N, CA and C of each residue as an Amber inpcrd file, in Angstrom:
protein
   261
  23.3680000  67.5400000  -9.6390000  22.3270000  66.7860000 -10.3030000
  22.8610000  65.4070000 -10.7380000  23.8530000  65.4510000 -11.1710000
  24.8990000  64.3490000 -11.9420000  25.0450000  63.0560000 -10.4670000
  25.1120000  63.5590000  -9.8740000  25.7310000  63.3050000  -8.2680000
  24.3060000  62.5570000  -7.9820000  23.5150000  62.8740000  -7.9930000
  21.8020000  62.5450000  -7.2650000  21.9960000  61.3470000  -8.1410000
  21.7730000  61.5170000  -9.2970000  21.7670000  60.3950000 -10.4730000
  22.1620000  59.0440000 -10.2570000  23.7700000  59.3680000  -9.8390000
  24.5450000  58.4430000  -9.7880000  24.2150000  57.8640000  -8.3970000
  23.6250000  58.3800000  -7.5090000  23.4410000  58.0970000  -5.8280000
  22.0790000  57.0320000  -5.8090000  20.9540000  57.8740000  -7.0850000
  20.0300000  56.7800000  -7.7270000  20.3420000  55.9200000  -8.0490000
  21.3820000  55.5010000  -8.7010000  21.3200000  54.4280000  -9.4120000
  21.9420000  53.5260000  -8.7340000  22.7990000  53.9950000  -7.9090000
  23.3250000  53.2320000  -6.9390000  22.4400000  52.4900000  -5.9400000
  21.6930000  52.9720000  -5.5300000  20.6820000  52.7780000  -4.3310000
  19.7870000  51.8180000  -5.2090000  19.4310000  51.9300000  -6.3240000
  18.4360000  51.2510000  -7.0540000  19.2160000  49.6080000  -7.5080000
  20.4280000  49.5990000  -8.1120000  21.5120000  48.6670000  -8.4630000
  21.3100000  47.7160000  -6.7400000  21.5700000  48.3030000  -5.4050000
  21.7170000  47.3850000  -3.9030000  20.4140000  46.9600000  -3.8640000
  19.4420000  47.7830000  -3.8120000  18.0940000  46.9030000  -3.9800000
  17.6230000  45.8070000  -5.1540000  18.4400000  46.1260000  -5.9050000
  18.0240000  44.8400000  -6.9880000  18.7230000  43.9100000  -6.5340000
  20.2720000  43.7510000  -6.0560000  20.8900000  42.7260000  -5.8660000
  20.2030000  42.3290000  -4.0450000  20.0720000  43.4180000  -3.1850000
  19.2710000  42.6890000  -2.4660000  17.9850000  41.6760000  -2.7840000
  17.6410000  42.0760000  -3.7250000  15.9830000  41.5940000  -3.9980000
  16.1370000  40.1580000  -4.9010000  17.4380000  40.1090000  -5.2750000
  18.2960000  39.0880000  -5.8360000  18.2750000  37.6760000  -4.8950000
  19.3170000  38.4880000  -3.8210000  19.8080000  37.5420000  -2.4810000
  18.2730000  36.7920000  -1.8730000  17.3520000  38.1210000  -1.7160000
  16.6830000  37.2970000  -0.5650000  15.5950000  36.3740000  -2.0330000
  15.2460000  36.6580000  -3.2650000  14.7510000  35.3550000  -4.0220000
  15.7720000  33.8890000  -4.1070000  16.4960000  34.6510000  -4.3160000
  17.9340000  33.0620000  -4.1970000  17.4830000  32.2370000  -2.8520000
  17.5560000  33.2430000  -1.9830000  17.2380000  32.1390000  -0.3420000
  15.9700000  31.5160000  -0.5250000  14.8590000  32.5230000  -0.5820000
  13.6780000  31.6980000  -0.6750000  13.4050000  30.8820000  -1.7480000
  14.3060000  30.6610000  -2.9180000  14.1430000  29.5670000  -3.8540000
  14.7840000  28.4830000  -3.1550000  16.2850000  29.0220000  -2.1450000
  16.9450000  27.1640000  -1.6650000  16.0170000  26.7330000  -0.6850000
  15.4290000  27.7910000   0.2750000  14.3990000  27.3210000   1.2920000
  13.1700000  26.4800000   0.4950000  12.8260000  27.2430000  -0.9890000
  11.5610000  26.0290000  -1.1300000  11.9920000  24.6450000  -1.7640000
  12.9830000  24.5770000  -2.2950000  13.6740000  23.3410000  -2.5290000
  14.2270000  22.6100000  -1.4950000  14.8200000  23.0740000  -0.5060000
  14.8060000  22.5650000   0.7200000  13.8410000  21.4790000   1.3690000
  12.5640000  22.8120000   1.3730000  11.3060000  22.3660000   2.1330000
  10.6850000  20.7290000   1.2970000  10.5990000  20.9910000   0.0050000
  10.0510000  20.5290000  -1.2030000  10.8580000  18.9090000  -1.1180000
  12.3820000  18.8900000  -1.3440000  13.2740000  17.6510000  -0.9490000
  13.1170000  17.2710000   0.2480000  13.1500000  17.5860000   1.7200000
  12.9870000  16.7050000   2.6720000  11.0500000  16.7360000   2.6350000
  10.4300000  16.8670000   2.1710000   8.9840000  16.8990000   2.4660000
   9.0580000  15.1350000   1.2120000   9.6190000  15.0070000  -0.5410000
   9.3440000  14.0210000  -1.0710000  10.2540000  12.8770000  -0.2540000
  11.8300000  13.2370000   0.9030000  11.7600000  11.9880000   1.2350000
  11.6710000  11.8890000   2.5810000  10.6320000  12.4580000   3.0620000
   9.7320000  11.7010000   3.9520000   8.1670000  11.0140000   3.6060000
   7.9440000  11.5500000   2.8530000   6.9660000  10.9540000   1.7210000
   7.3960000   9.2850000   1.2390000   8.9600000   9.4790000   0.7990000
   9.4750000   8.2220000   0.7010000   9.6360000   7.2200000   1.6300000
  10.2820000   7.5150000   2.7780000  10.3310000   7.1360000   4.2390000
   8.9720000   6.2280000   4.5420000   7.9320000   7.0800000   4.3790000
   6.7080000   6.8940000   5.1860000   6.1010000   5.7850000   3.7970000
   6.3090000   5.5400000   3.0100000   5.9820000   4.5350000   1.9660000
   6.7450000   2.9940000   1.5050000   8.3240000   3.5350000   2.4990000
   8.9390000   2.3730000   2.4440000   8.5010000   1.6150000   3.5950000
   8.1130000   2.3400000   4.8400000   7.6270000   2.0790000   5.9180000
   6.5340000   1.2130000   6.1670000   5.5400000   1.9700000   5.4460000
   4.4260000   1.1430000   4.9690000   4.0390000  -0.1200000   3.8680000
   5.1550000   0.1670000   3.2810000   5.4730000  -1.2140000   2.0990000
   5.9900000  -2.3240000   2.9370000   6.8820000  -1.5900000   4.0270000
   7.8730000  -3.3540000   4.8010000   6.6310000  -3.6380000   5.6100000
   5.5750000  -2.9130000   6.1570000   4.7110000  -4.0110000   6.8820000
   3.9230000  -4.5950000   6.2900000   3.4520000  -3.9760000   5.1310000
   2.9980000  -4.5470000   4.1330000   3.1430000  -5.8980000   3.9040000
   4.9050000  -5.5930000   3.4720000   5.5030000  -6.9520000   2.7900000
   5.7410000  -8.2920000   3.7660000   6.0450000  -7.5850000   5.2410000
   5.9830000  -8.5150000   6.6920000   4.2100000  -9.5350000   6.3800000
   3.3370000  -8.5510000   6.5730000   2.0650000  -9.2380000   7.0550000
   1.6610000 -10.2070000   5.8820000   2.3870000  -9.8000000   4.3330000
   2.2710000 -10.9730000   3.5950000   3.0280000 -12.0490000   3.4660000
   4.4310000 -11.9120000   3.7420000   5.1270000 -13.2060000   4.9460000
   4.7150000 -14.1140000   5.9990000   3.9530000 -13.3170000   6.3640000
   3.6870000 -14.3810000   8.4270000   2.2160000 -14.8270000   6.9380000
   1.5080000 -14.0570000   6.8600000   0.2650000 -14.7160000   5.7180000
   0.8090000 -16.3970000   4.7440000   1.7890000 -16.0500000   4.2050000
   2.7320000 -17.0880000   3.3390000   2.5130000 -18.3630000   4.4490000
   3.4490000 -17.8760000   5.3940000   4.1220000 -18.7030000   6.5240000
   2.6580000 -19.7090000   6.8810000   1.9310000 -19.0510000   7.3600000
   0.7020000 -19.6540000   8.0960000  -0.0630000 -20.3280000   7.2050000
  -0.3300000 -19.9130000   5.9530000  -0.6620000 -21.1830000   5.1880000
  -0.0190000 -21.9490000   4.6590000   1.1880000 -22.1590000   4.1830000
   2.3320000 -23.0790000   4.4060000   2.4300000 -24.3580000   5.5220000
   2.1900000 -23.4650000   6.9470000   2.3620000 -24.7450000   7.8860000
   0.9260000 -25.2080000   7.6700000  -0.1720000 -24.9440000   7.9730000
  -1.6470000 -24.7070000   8.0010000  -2.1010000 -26.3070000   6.8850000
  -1.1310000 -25.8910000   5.6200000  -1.1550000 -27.0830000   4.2850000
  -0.5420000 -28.2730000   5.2600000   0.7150000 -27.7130000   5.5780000
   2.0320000 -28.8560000   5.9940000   1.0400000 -29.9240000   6.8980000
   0.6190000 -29.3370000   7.4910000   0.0160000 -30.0680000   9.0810000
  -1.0570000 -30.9610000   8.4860000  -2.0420000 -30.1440000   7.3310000
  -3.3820000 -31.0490000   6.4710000  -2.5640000 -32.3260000   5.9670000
  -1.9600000 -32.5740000   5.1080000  -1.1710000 -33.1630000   4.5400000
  -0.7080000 -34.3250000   5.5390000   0.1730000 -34.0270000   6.7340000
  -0.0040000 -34.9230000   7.2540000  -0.7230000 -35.6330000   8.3720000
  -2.0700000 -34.9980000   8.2280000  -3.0420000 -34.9590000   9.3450000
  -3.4570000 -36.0290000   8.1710000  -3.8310000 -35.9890000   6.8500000
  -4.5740000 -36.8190000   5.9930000  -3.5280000 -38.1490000   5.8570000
  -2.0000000 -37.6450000   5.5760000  -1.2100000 -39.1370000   5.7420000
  -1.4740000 -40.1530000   7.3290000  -1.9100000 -39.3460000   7.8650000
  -1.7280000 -40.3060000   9.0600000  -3.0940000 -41.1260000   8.8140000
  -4.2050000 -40.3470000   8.9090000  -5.5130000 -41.1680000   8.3540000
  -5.3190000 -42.2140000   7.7850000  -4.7240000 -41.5740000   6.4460000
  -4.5790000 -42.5660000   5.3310000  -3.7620000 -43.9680000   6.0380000
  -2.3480000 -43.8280000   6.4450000  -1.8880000 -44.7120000   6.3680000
  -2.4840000 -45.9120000   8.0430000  -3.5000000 -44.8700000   8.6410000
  -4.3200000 -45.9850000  10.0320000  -4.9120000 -46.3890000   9.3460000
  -5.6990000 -45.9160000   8.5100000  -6.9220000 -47.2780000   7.6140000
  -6.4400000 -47.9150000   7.3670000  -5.2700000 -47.6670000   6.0830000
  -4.7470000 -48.8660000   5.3050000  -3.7320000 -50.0280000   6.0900000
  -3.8110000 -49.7260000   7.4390000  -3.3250000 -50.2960000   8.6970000
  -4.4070000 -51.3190000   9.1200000  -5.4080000 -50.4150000   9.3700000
  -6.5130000 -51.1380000  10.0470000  -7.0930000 -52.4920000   8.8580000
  -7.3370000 -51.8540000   7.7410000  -7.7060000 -52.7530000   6.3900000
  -7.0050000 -54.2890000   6.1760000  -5.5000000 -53.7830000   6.1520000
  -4.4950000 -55.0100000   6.4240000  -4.9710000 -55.5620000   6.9330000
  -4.6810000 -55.4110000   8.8830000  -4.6520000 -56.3520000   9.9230000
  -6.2750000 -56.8690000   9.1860000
């Protein structure tokens, strides 16, 4: 009887520490899953921020020259009249 007992408790003690092992795994598997899932999340936001930040560059750029060119599209005006006015 003593013997059964102890064979119980034994058998009951491997299943707990089994039941141990396989929660341990499936806790590193969902932390696993959970860390590469926020940095591809990250990935895919830095990704989308640099074209972001690109298309408001070439945007910068193009009205920059867009001014540059007015500016001296109006100096040239300016300075043929005050050419023409002279003569």
């Amino acid at each position: 009887q003593l013997k059964k007992q102890e064979e119980m408790v034994e058998r009951q003690e491997a299943m707990r520490r089994k039941t141990a092992e396989i929660e341990a795994e499936l806790r590193t598997r969902t932390e696993l899953a959970k860390t590469r899932a926020e940095a591809e999340g990250r990935i895919r936001q830095e990704r989308e921020n640099h074209d972001l930040i690109l298309e408001k560059v070439r945007l910068e750029a193009s009205e920059s020259r867009d001014t540059v060119l007015k500016a001296v599209s109006d100096g040239g005006k300016m300075l043929g009249e005050d050419l023409s006015s002279y003569l």
